[in-house]
Tab-separated table of C-alpha atoms and ligand atoms in Angstrom:
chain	number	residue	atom	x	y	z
A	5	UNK	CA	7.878	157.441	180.340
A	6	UNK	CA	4.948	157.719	182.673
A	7	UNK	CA	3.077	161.213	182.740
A	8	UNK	CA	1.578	162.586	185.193
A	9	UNK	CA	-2.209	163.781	184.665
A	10	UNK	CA	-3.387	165.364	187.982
A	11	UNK	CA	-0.993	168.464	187.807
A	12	UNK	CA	-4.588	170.789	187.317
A	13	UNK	CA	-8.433	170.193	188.803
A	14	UNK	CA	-9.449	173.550	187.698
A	15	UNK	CA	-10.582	174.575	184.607
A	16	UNK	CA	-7.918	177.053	183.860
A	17	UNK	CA	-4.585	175.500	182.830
A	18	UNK	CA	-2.126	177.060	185.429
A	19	UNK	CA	1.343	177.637	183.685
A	20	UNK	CA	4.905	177.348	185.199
A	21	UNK	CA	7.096	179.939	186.025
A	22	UNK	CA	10.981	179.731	186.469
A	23	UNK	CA	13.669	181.705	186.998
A	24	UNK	CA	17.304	181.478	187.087
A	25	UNK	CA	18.627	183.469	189.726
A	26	UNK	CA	22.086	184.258	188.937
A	27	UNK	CA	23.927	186.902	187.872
A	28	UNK	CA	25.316	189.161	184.606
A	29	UNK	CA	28.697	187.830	184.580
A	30	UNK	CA	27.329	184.083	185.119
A	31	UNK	CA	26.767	183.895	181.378
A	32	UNK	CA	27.918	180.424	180.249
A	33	UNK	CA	31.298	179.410	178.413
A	34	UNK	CA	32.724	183.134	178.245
A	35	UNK	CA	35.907	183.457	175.990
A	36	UNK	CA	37.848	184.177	179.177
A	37	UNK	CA	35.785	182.007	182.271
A	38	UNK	CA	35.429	184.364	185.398
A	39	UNK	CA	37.153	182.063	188.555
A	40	UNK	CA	34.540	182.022	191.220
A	41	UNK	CA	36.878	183.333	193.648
A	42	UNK	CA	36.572	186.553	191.503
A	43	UNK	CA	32.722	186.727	191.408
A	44	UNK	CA	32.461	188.617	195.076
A	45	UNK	CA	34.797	191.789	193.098
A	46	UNK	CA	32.251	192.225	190.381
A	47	UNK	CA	29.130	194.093	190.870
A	48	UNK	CA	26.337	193.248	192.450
A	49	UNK	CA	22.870	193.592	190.267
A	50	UNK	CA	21.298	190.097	190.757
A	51	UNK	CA	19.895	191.793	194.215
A	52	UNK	CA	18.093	194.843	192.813
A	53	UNK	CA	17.168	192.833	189.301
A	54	UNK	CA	15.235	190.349	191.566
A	55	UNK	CA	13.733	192.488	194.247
A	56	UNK	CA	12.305	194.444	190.751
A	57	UNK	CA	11.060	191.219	189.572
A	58	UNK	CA	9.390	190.119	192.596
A	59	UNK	CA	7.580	193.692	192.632
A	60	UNK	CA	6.128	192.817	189.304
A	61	UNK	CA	5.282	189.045	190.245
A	62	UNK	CA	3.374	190.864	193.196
A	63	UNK	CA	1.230	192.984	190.693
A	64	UNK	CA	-0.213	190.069	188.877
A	65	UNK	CA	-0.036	187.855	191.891
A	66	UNK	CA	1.718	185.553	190.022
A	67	UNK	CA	4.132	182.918	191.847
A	68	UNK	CA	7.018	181.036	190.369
A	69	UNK	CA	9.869	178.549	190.743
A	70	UNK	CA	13.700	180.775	191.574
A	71	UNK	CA	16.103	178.082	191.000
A	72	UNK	CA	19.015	179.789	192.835
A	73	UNK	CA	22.328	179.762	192.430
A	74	UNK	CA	23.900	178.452	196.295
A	75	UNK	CA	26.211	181.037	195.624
A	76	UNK	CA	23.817	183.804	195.262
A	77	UNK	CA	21.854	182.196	198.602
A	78	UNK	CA	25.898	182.619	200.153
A	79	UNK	CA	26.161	186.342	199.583
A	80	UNK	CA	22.305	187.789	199.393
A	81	UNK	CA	20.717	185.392	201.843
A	82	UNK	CA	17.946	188.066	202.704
A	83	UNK	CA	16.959	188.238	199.382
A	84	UNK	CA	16.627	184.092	199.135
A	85	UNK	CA	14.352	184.780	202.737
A	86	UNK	CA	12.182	187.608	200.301
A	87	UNK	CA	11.606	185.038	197.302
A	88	UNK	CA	10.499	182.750	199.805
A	89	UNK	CA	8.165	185.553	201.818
A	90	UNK	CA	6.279	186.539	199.040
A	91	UNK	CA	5.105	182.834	198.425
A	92	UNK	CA	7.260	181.690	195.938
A	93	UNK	CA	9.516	178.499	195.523
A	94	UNK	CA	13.012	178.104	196.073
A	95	UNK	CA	14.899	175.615	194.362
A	96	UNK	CA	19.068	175.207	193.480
A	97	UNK	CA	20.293	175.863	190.441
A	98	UNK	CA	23.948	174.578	191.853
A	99	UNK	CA	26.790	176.556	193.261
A	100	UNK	CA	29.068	177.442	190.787
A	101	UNK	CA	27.259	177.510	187.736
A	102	UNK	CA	29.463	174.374	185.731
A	103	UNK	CA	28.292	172.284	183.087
A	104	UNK	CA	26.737	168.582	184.440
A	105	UNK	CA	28.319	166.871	181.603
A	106	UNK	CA	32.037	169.178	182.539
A	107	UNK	CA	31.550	167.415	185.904
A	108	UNK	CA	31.987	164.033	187.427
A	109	UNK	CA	29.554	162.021	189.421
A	110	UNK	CA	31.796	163.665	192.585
A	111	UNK	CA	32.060	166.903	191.945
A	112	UNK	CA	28.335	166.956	190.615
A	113	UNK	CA	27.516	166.104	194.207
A	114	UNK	CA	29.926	168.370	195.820
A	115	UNK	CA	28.316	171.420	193.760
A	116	UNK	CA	24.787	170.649	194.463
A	117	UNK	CA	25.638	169.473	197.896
A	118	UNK	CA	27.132	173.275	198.297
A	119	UNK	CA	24.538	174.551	197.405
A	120	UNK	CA	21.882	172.833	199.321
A	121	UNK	CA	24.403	173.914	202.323
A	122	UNK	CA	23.776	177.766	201.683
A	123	UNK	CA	20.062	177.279	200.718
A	124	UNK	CA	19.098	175.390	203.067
A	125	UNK	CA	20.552	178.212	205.982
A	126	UNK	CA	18.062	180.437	204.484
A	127	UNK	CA	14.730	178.993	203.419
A	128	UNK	CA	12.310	177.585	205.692
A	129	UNK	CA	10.614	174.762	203.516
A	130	UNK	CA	13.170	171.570	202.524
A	131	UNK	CA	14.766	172.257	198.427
A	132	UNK	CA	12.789	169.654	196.251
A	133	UNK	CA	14.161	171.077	192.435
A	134	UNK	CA	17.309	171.447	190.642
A	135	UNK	CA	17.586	173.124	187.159
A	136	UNK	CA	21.328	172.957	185.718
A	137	UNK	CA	23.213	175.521	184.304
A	138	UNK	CA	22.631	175.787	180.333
A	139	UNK	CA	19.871	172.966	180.976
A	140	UNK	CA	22.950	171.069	180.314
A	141	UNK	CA	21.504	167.631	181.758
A	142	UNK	CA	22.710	165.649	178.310
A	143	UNK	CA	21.632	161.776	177.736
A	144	UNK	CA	25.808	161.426	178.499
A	145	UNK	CA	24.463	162.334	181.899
A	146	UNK	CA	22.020	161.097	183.356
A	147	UNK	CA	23.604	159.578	186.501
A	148	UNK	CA	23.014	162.689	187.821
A	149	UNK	CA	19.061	162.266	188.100
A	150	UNK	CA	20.206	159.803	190.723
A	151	UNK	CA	22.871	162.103	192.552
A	152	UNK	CA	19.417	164.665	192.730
A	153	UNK	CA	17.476	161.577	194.186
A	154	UNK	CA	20.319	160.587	196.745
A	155	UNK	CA	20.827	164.448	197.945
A	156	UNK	CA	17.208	164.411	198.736
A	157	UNK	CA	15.734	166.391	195.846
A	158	UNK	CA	12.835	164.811	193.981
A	159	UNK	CA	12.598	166.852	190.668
A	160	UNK	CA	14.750	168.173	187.916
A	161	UNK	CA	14.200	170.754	185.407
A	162	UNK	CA	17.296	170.473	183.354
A	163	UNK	CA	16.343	168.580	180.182
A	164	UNK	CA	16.120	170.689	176.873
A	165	UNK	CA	14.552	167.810	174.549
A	166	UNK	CA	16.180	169.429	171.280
A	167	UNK	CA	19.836	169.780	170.497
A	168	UNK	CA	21.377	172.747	172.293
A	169	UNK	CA	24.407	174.851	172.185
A	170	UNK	CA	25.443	173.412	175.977
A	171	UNK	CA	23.817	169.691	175.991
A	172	UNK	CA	20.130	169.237	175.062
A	173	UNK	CA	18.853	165.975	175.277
A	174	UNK	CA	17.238	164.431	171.696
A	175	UNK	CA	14.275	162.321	171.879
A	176	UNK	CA	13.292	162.907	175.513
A	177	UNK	CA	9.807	162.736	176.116
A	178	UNK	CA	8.419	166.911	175.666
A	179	UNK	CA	5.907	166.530	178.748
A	180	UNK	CA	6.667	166.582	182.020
A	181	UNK	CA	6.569	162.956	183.876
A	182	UNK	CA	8.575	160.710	186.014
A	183	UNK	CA	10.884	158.922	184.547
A	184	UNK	CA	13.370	155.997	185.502
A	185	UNK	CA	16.580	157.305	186.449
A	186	UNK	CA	19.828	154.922	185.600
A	187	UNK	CA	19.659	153.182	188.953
A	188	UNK	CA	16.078	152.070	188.373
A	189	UNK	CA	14.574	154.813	190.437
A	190	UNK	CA	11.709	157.497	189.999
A	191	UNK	CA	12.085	161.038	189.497
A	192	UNK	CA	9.793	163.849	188.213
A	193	UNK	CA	11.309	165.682	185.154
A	194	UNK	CA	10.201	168.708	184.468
A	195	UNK	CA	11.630	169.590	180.288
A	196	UNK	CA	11.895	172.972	179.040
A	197	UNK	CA	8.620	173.382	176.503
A	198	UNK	CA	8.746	173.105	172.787
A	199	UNK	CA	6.630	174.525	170.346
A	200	UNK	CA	4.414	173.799	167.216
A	201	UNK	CA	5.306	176.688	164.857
A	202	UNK	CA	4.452	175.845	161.143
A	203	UNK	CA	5.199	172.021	161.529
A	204	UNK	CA	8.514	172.412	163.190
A	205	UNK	CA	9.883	172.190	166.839
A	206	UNK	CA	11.235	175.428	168.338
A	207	UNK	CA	11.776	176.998	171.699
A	208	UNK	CA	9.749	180.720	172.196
A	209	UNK	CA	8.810	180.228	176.094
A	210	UNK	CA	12.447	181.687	177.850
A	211	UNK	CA	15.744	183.267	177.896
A	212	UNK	CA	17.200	184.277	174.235
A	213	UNK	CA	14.077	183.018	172.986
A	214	UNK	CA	11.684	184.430	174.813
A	215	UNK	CA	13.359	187.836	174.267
A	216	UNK	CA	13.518	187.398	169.972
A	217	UNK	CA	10.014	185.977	169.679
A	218	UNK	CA	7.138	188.541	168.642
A	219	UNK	CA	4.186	188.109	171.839
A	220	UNK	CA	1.706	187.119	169.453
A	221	UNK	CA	3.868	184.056	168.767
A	222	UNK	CA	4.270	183.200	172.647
A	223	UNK	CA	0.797	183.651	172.839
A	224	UNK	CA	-0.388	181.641	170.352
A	225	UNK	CA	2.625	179.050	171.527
A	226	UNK	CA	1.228	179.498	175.042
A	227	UNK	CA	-2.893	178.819	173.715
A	228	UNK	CA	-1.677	176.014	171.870
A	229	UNK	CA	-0.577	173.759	174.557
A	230	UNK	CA	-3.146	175.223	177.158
A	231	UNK	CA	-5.781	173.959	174.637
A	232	UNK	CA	-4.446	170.176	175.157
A	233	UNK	CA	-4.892	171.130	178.697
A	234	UNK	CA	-0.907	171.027	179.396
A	235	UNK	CA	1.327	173.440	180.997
A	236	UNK	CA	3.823	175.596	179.222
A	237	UNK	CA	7.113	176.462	181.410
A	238	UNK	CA	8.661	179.985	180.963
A	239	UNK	CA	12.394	180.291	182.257
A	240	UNK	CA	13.805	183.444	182.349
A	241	UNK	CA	17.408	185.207	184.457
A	242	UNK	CA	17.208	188.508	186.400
A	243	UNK	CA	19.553	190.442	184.395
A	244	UNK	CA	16.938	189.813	181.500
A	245	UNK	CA	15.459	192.581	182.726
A	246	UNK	CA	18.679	194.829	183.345
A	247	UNK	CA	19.287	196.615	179.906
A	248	UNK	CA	22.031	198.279	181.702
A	249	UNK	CA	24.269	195.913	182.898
A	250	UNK	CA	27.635	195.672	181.747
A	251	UNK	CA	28.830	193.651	178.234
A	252	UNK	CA	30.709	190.571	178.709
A	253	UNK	CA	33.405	189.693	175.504
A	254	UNK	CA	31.568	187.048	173.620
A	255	UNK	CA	31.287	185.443	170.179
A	256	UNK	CA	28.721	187.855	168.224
A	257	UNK	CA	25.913	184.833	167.915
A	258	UNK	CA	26.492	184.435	172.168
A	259	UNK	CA	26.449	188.348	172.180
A	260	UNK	CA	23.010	188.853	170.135
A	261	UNK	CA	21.975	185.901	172.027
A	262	UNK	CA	22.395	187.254	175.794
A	263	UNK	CA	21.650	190.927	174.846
A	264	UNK	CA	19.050	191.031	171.999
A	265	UNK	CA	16.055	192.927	173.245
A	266	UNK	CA	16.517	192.958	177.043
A	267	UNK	CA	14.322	196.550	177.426
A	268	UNK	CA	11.845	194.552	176.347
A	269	UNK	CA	11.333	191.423	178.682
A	270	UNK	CA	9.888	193.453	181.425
A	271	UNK	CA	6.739	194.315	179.225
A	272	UNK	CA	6.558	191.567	177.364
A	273	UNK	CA	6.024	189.584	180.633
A	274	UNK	CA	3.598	191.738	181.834
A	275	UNK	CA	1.570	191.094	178.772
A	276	UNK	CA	1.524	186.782	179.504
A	277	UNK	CA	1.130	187.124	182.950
A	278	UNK	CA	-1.718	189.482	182.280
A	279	UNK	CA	-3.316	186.625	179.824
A	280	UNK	CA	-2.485	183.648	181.266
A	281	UNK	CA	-2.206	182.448	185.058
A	282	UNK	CA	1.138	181.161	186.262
A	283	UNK	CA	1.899	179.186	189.074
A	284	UNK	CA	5.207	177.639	191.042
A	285	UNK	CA	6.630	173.971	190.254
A	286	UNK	CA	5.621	173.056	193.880
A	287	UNK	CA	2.094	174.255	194.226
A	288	UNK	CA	1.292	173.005	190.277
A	289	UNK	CA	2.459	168.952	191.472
A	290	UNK	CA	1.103	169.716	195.166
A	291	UNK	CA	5.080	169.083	196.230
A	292	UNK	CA	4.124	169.952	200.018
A	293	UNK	CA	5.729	166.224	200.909
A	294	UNK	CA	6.785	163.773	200.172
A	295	UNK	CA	3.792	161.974	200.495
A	296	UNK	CA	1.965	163.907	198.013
A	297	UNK	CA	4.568	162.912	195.654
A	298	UNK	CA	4.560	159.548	195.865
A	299	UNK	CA	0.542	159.719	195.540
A	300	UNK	CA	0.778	161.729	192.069
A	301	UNK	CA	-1.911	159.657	189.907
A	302	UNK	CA	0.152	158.363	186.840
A	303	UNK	CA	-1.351	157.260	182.941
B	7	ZN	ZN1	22.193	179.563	184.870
């Protein structure tokens, strides 16, 4: 794995900021799955949950990454136009929310091609980034780096290098880099950051985790890997700021999990983006073009 070493001039190490746009009811591998034909009867809150979070993005001028869900893009295109408006990033996050490694090859394609379809209707700039569902890009799959590369995207943000409840991907490199996709082609990864804490490997910097873990240990977690002049990469859903939203059935690990602490996310985000600078996936690797990409400076 090559790594790429001209993500930052200045001397402030900009951090990454990424969110999941999708729903309350598009929590993964529910007892009883919702059928997508169904989603369009359950309530809406995805719309207000993100038009809140953009309002606090705008008061610490902070931009960020949406990976959105083409279904989302389908039913609340204006707010896909808004994300893009206030100078933020849109990227897919699929259509309906599956597993990669539940999918074949095909229907991998036919989600993200879906996707792309409603996306694309609504943002002005060309999609360049794909995070999947439960980061659930596994080693099993990795053909689908080069279904990304062949539906014209040229990053991914899907590997969790730990073992994981949905995939996770053991011993993949922690940085972000390009690396060699199955068909002998180049793509820019983009994993979800680990941790030092105490000699150990753990996750602090999104969702569940993000939520459990104290601030002063996301700070620290955050100093730690700005020191070493590298990024860290928070990833975090709308309705993780939505205390309110309805409960889903769920094992009671999968319930703490999705619901622990959710009245706090909105301040404890304020806090690191009031400490730390955060920036969007494209304007971090200078993804204007294509051009750019190819020129990224490599160790
Ligand atoms: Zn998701």
């Amino acid at each position: 794995m090559k790594l790429v070493t001209d993500y930052n001039e200045n001397q402030t190490v900009e951090n990454i900021l990424t969110i999941d746009v999708e729903d309350w009811f598009h929590i993964l591998e529910l007892p009883s799955e919702i059928p997508v034909k169904d989603w369009i009867k359950l309530e809406n809150r995805v719309l207000n949950n993100t038009l809140s979070l953009l309002n606090l993005l705008h008061r610490y001028n902070a931009k960020a990454t949406f990976f959105v869900l083409g279904w989302v893009a389908q039913y609340c295109p204006d707010l896909i136009r808004e994300i893009e408006n206030q100078g933020h990033e849109i990227a897919t996050h699929g259509y309906s929310h599956q597993l990669v490694h539940h999918l074949t090859p095909d229907e991998f394609a036919q989600d993200i091609s879906l996707s792309l379809e409603y996306l694309s209707r609504v943002a002005s700039k060309p999609i360049r980034g794909y995070r999947a569902p439960g980061f659930s890009l596994t080693q099993d799959c990795s053909w689908a780096l080069d279904v990304l590369l062949d539906l014209g995207l040229t990053y991914d943000a899907s590997v969790f290098p730990l073992k994981r409840n949905h995939g996770g991907y053991e011993n993949f490199a922690e940085e972000a880099g390009l690396v060699t996709t199955p068909q002998g082609r180049q793509i820019l990864e983009i994993p979800v950051t680990c941790n030092d804490v105490m000699g150990k490997k753990m996750y602090l910097l999104g969702g569940g985790y993000f939520r459990i873990s104290p601030y002063w240990l996301i700070e620290s977690g955050i100093k730690q890997l700005n020191k070493q002049d590298k990024p860290a990469m928070i990833y975090l859903h709308p309705r993780e700021f939505d205390p309110l939203q309805p409960r889903l059935e769920m094992s009671k690990k999968r319930t703490f999990m999705s619901y622990v602490n959710l009245h706090k996310t909105e301040g404890k985000l304020e806090k690191v983006l009031d400490n730390f600078q955060f920036n969007s996936i494209e304007n971090i690797w200078r993804l204007s073009s294509e051009v750019e990409l190819t020129e990224l400076r490599v160790a």
